[in-house]
Short mmCIF file of C-alpha atoms and ligand atoms in Angstrom, two decimals:
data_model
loop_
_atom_site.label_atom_id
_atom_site.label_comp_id
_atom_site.label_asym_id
_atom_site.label_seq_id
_atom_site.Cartn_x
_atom_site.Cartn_y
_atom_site.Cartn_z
CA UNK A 1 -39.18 62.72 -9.69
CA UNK A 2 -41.47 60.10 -11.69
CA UNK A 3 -38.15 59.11 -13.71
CA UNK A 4 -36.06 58.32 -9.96
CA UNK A 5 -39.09 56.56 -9.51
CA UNK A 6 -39.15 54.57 -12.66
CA UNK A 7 -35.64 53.92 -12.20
CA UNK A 8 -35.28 53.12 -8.63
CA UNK A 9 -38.43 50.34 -9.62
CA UNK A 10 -36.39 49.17 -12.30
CA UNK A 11 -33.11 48.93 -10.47
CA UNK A 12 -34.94 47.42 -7.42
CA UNK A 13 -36.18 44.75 -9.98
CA UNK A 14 -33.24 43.79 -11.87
CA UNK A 15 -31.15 43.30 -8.06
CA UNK A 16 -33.89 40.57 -6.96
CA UNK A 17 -33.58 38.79 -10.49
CA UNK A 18 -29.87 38.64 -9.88
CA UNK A 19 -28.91 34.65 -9.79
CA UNK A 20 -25.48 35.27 -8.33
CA UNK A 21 -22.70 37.74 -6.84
CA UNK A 22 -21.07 38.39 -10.23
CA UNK A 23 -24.24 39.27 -11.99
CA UNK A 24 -25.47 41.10 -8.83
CA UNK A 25 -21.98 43.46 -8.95
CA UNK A 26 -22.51 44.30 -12.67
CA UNK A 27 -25.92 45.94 -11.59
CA UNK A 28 -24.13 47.72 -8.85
CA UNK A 29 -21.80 48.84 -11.78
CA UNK A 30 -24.26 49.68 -14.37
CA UNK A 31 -25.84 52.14 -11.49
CA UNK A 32 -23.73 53.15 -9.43
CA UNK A 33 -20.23 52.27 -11.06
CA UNK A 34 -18.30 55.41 -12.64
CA UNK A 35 -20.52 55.46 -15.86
CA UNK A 36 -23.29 54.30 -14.06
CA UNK A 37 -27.09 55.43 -14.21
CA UNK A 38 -27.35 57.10 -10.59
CA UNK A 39 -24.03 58.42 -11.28
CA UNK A 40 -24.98 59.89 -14.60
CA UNK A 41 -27.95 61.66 -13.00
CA UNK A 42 -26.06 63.17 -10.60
CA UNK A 43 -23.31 64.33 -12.99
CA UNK A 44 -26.36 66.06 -14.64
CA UNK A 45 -26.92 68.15 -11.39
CA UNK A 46 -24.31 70.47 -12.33
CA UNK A 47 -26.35 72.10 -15.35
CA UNK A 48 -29.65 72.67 -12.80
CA UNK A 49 -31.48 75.47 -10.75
CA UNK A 50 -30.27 75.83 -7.22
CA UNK A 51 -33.55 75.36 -6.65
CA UNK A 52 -33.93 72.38 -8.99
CA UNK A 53 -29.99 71.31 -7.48
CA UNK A 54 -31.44 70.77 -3.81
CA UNK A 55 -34.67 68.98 -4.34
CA UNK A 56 -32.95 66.62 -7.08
CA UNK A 57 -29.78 66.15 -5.20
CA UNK A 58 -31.83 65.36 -2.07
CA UNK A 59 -34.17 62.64 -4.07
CA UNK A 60 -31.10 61.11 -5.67
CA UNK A 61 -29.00 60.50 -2.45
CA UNK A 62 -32.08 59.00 -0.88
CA UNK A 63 -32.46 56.87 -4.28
CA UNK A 64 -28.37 56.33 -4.24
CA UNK A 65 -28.97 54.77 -0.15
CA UNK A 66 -32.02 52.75 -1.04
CA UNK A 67 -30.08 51.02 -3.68
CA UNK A 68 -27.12 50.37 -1.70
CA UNK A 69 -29.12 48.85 1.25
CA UNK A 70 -31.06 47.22 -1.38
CA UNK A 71 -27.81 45.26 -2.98
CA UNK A 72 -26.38 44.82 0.52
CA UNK A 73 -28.80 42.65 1.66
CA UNK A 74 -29.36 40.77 -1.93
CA UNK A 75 -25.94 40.43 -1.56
CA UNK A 76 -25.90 38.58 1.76
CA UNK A 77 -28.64 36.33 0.40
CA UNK A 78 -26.90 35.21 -2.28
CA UNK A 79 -23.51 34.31 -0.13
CA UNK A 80 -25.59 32.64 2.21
CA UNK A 81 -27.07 30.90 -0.51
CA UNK A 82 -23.86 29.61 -2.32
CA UNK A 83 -22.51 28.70 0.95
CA UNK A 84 -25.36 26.75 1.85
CA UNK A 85 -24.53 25.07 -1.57
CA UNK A 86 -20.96 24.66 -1.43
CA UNK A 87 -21.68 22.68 2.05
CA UNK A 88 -24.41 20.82 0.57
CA UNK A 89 -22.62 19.65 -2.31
CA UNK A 90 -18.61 18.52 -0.15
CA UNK A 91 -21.29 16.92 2.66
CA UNK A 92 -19.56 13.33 3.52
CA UNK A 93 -22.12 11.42 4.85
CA UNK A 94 -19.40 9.12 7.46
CA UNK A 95 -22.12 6.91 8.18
CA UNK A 96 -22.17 4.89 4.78
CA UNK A 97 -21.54 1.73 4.90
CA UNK A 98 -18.17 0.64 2.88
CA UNK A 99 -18.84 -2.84 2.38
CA UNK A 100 -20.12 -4.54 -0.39
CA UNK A 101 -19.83 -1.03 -2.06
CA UNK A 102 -16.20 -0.78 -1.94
CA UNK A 103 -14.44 -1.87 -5.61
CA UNK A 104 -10.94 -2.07 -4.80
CA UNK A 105 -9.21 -5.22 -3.65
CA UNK A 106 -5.44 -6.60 -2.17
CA UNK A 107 -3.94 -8.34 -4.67
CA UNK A 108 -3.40 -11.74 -3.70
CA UNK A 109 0.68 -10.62 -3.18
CA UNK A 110 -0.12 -8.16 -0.35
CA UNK A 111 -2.83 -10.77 0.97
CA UNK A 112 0.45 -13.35 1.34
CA UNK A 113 2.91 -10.39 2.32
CA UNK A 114 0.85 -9.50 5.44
CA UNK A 115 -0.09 -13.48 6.31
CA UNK A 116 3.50 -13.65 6.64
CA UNK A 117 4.34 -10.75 8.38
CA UNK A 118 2.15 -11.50 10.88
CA UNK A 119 3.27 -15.47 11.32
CA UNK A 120 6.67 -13.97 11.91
CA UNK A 121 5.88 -10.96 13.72
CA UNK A 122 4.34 -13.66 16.48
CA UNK A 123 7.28 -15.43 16.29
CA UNK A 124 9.38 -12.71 17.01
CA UNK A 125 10.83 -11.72 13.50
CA UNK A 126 11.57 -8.01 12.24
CA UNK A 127 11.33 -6.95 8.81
CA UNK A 128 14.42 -5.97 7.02
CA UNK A 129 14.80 -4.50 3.80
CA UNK A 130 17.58 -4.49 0.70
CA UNK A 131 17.90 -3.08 -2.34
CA UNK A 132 16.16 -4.28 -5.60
CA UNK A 133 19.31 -2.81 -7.85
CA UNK A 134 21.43 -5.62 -6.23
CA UNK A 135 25.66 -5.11 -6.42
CA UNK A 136 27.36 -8.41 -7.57
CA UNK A 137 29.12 -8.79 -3.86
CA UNK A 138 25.37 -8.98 -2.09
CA UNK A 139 23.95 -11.01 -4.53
CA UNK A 140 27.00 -13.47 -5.29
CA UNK A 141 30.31 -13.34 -3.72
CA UNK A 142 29.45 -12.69 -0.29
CA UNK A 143 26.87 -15.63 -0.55
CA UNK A 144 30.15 -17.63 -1.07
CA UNK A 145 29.49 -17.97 -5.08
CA UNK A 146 32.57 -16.09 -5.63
CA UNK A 147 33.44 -15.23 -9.55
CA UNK A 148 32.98 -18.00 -12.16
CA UNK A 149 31.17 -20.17 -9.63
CA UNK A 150 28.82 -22.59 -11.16
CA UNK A 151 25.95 -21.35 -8.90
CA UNK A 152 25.54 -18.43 -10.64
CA UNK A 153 24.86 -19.97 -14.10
CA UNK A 154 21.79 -21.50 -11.88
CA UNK A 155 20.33 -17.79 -11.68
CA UNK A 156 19.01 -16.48 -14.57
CA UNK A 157 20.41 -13.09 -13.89
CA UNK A 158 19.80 -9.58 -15.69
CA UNK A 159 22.83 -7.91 -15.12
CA UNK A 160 22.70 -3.99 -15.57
CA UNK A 161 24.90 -2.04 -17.90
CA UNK A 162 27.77 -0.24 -15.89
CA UNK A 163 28.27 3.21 -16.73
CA UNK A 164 32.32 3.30 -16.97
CA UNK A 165 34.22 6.58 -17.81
CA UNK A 166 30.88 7.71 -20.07
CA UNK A 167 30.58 4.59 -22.12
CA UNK A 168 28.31 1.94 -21.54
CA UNK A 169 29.86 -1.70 -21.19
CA UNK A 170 28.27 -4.84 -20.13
CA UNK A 171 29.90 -5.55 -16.58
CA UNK A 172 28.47 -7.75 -13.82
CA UNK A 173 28.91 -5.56 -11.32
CA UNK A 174 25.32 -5.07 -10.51
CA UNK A 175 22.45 -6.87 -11.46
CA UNK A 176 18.34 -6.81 -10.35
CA UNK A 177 18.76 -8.92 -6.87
CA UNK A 178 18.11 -12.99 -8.29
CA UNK A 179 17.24 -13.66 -4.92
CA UNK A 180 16.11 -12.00 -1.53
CA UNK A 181 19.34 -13.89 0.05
CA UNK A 182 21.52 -10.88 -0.39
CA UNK A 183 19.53 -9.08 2.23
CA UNK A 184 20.88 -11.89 4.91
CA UNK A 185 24.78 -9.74 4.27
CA UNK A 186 23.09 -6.52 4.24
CA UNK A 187 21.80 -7.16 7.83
CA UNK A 188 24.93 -9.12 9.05
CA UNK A 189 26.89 -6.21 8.27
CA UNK A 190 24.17 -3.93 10.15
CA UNK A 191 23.56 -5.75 13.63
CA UNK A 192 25.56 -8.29 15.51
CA UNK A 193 23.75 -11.17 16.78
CA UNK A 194 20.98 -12.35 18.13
CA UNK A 195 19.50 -11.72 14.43
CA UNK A 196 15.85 -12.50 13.45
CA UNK A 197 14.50 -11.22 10.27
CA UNK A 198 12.42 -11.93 7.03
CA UNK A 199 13.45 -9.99 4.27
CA UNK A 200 10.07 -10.02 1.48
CA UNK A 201 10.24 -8.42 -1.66
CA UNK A 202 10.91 -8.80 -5.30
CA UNK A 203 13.49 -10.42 -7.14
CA UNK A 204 14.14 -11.07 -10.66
CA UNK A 205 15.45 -14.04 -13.09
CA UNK A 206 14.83 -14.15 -16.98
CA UNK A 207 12.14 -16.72 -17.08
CA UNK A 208 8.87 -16.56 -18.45
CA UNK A 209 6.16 -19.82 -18.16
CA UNK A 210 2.76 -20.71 -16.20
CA UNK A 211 4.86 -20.81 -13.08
CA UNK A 212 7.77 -18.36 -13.50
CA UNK A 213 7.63 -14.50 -14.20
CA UNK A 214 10.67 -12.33 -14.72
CA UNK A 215 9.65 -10.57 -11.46
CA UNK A 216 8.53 -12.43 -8.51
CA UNK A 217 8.50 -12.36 -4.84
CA UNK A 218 10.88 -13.88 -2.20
CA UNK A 219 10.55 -14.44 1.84
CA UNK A 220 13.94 -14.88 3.24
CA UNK A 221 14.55 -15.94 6.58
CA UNK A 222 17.34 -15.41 8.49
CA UNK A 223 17.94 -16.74 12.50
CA UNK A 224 21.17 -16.69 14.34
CA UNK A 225 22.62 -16.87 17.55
CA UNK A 226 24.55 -18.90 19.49
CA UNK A 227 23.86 -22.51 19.59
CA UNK A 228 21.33 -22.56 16.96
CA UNK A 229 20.61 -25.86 15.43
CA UNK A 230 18.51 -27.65 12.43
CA UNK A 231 15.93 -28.54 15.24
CA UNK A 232 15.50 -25.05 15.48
CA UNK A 233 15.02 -24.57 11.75
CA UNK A 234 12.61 -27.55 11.26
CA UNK A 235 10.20 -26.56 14.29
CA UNK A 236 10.43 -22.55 13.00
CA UNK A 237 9.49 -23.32 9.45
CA UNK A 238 6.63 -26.40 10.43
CA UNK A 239 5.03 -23.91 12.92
CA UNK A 240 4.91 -21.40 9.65
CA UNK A 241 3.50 -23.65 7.44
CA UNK A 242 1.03 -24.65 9.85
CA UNK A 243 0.14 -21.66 10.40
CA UNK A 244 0.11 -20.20 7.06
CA UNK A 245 -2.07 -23.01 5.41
CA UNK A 246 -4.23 -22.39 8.40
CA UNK A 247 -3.90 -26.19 9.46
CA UNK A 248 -4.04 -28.37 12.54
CA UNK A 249 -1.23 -30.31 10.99
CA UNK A 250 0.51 -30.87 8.10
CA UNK A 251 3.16 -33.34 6.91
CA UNK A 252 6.40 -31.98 6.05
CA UNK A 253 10.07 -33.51 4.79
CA UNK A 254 13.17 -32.43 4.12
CA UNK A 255 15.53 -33.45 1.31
CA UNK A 256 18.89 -32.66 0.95
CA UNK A 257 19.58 -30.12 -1.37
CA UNK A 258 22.56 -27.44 -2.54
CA UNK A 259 22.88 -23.74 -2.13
CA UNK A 260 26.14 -21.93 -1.80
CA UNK A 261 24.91 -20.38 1.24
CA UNK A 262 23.64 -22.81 3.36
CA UNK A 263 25.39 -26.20 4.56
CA UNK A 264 23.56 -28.53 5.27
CA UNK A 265 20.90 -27.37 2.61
CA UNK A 266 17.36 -28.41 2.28
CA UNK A 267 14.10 -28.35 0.20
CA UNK A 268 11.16 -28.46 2.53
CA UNK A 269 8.25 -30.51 1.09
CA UNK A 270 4.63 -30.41 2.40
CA UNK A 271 2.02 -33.53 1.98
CA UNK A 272 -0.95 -32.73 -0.50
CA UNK A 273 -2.89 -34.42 -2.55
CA UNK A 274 -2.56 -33.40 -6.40
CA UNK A 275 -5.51 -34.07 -8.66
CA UNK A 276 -6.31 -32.78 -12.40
CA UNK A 277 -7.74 -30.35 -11.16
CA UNK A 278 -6.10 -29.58 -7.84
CA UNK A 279 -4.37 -29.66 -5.50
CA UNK A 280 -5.67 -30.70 -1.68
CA UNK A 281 -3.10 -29.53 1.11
CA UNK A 282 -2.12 -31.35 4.14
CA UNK A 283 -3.94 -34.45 2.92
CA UNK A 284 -2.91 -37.43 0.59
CA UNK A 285 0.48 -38.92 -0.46
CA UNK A 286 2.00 -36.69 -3.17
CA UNK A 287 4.46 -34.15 -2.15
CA UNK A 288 4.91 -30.73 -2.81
CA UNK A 289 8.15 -28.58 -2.77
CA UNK A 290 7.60 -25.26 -0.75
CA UNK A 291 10.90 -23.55 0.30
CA UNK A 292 14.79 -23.96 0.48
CA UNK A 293 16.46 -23.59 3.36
CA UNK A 294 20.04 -24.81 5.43
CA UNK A 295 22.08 -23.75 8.03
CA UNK A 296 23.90 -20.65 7.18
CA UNK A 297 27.72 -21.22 5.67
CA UNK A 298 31.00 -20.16 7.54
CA UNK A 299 31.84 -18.36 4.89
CA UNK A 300 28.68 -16.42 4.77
CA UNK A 301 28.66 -15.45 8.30
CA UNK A 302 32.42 -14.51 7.73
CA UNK A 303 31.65 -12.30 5.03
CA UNK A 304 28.83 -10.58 7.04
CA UNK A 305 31.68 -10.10 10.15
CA UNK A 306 30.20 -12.87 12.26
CA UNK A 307 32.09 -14.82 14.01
CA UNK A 308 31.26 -18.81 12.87
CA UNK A 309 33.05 -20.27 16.01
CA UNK A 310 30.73 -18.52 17.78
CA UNK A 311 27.62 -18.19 16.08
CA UNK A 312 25.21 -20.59 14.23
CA UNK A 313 22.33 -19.66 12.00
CA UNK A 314 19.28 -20.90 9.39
CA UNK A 315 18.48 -19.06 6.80
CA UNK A 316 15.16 -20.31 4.04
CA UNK A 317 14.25 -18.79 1.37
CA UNK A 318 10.06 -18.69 0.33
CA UNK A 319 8.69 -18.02 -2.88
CA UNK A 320 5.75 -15.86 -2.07
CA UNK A 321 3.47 -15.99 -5.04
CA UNK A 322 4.11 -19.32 -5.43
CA UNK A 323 2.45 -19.80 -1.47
CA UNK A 324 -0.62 -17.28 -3.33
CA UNK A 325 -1.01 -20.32 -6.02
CA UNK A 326 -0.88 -22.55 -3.30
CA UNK A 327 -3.20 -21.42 -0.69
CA UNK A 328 -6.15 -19.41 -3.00
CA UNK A 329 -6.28 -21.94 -5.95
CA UNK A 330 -4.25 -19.77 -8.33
CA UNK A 331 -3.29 -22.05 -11.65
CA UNK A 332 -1.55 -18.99 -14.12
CA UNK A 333 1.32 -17.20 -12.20
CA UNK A 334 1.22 -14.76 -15.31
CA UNK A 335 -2.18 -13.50 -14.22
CA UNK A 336 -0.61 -12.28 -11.39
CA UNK A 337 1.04 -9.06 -13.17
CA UNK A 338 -1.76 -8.66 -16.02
CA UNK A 339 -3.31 -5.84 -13.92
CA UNK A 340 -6.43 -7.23 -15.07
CA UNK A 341 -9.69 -5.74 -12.79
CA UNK A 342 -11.59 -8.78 -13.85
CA UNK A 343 -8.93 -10.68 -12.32
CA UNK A 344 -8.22 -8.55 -9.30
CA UNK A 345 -12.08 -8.94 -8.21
CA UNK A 346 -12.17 -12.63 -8.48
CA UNK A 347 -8.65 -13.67 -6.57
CA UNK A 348 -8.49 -10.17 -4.75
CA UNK A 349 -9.49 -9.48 -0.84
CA UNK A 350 -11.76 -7.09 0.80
CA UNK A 351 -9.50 -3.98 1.77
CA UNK A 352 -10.93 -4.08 5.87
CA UNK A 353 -10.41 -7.55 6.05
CA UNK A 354 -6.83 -7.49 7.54
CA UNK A 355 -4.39 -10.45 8.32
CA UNK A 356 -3.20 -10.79 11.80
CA UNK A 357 -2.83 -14.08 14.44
CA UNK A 358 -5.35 -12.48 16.14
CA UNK A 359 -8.49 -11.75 13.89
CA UNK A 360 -7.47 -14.83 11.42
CA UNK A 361 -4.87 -14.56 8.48
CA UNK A 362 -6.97 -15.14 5.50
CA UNK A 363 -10.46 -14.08 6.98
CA UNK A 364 -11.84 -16.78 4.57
CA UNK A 365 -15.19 -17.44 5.71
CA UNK A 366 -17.18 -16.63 2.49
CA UNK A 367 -17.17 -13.00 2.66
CA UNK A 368 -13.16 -11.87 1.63
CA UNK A 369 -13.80 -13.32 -2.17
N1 LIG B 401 18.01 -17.96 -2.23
C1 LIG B 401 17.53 -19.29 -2.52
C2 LIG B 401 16.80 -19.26 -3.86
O1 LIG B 401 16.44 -18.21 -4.32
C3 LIG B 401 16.61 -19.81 -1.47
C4 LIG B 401 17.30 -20.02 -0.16
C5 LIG B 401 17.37 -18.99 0.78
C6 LIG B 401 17.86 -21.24 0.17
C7 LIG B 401 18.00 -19.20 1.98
C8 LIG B 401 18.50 -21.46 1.36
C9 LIG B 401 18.55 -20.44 2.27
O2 LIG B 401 16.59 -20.26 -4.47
#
């Protein structure tokens, strides 16, 4: 009787010290488990008194209940207690403030991506989309520079190795798209007319200086309908740099100019004023070159199964990190794809601070950089 005592004091002890579930189960082992203390006692039974069997059997189920009850409710405690713990510890407070904490910022590239979007959006453009692994016909031919054209030489084109019957031989069947331009066929061949897209995205030539990068980004633009007209290109692409400069007004001209694609072709200039150390837009008498541009060739509209004698388009072409130098003060292009964080928090954007016509393009009142 003393030693149930003894033990049930000793058990009762050892199940309150118990820190968590696992430790609390291998006291429920050690006692009551196959081998375990309670369980040895009332193995022991066997060799007793009938006498000695019924008061001893009676004191060790009453010991064997106590214990149970005893772990039970330890054993609620404790998964309360983790629980409690668990919750504590995944708690999101939603009320924190994200800004100034937040780290992360656009690159400059997005920033320009979305201001353009959304100039175009409001204007009534969709976004289309081609391929970056670019087939000779979308990139060349069907942009009337047909085979041993001159025009090509003025891409500096990586063409891909074509796989042909196993071996690998340099063909120029496909290439990384030199241009956004091939995305004008892709969407001809898509969609009849009335057309109005810009195509962004990346493009590649073999260059490598302050200004040029292997891989860059490209707006195209691509209008047509009937009865479209230069008019219609020269008001579209003044209202975008207008807008995109975030400007009152700006001066712009146009100077004749050659691409394959477009005839008449133009480069659009805008009026700055270029110092040593910068460069002032919309003010001053130097001039600028932003964009190329023309109305879209016969042949190209052919070759996208449009009808020329009854449709007219523009098309421009916009280099887009080349408008990031521009508009945020950017002198290294090569910075642009250092993935340097040092970089990205000095030229980058607040996340929240999104571009639209409505809440402002570049949100630049002091707080974006
Ligand atoms: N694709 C031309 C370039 O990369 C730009 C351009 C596009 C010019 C559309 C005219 C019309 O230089």
């Amino acid at each position: 009787m003393e030693n149930i005592e003894k033990l049930k004091g000793q058990v009762v002890e050892d199940i309150n010290k118990a820190k968590d579930i696992k430790s609390l189960e291998d006291i429920r082992v050690a006692v009551l488990g196959k081998k375990g203390s309670i369980t040895e006692l009332m193995k022991g039974l066997a060799s007793l008194s009938v006498e000695e069997k019924k008061e001893m059997g009676k004191n060790l189920n009453l010991l064997k209940t106590e214990v149970e009850a005893v772990l039970e409710t330890k054993k609620s405690e404790l998964e309360e207690a983790e629980l409690n713990a668990k919750l504590n510890n995944e708690r999101i407070d939603v009320t924190l403030p994200i800004r100034p904490e937040t780290q992360g910022r656009i690159h400059p590239v997005s920033k320009i991506y979305e201001e353009v979007v959304s100039i175009f959006g409001q204007m009534g453009f969709a976004v289309a989309e081609g391929p970056d692994i670019e087939d000779t016909f979308h990139n060349f031919t069907a942009l009337n520079m047909p085979d041993n054209h001159p025009a090509r030489q003025m891409h500096d084109t990586f063409y891909l190795p074509k796989e042909k019957n196993g071996s690998q031989d340099m063909d120029d069947s496909y290439v990384i798209r030199t241009h956004t331009s091939p995305v004008q066929i892709r969407t001809m061949q898509k969609q009849q007319p009335p057309i109005r897209i810009i195509a962004p995205g990346r493009t590649y030539r073999s260059d490598y200086d302050a200004t040029h990068t292997p891989m860059f980004h490209q707006v195209e633009g691509l209008v047509i309908d009937k009865n479209i007209t230069m008019a219609h290109l020269k008001g579209c692409l003044y209202d975008f740099v207008k807008t995109f400069f975030e400007l009152d007004e700006i001066p712009v001209r146009y100077r004749p100019s050659f691409f394959p694609f477009t005839e008449p072709s133009a480069e659009m200039d805008i009026g700055c004023l270029k110092t040593k150390s910068e460069i002032k837009i919309g003010a001053g008498n130097d001039w600028l070159e932003i964009l190329g541009c023309g109305m879209v060739h016969p042949n190209v509209l052919r070759a996208g199964g449009i009808d020329p004698e009854v449709y007219q388009g523009f098309a421009f072409g916009v280099g887009m990190d080349r408008l990031a130098m521009l508009k945020y003060g950017i002198p290294d292009l090569r910075t642009f794809f250092e993935s340097d964080v040092r970089w990205l928090k000095n030229y980058g954007f607040a996340p929240l601070d999104e571009s639209s016509m409505t809440n402002g393009l570049s949100n630049n009142g002091g707080q974006t950089r």
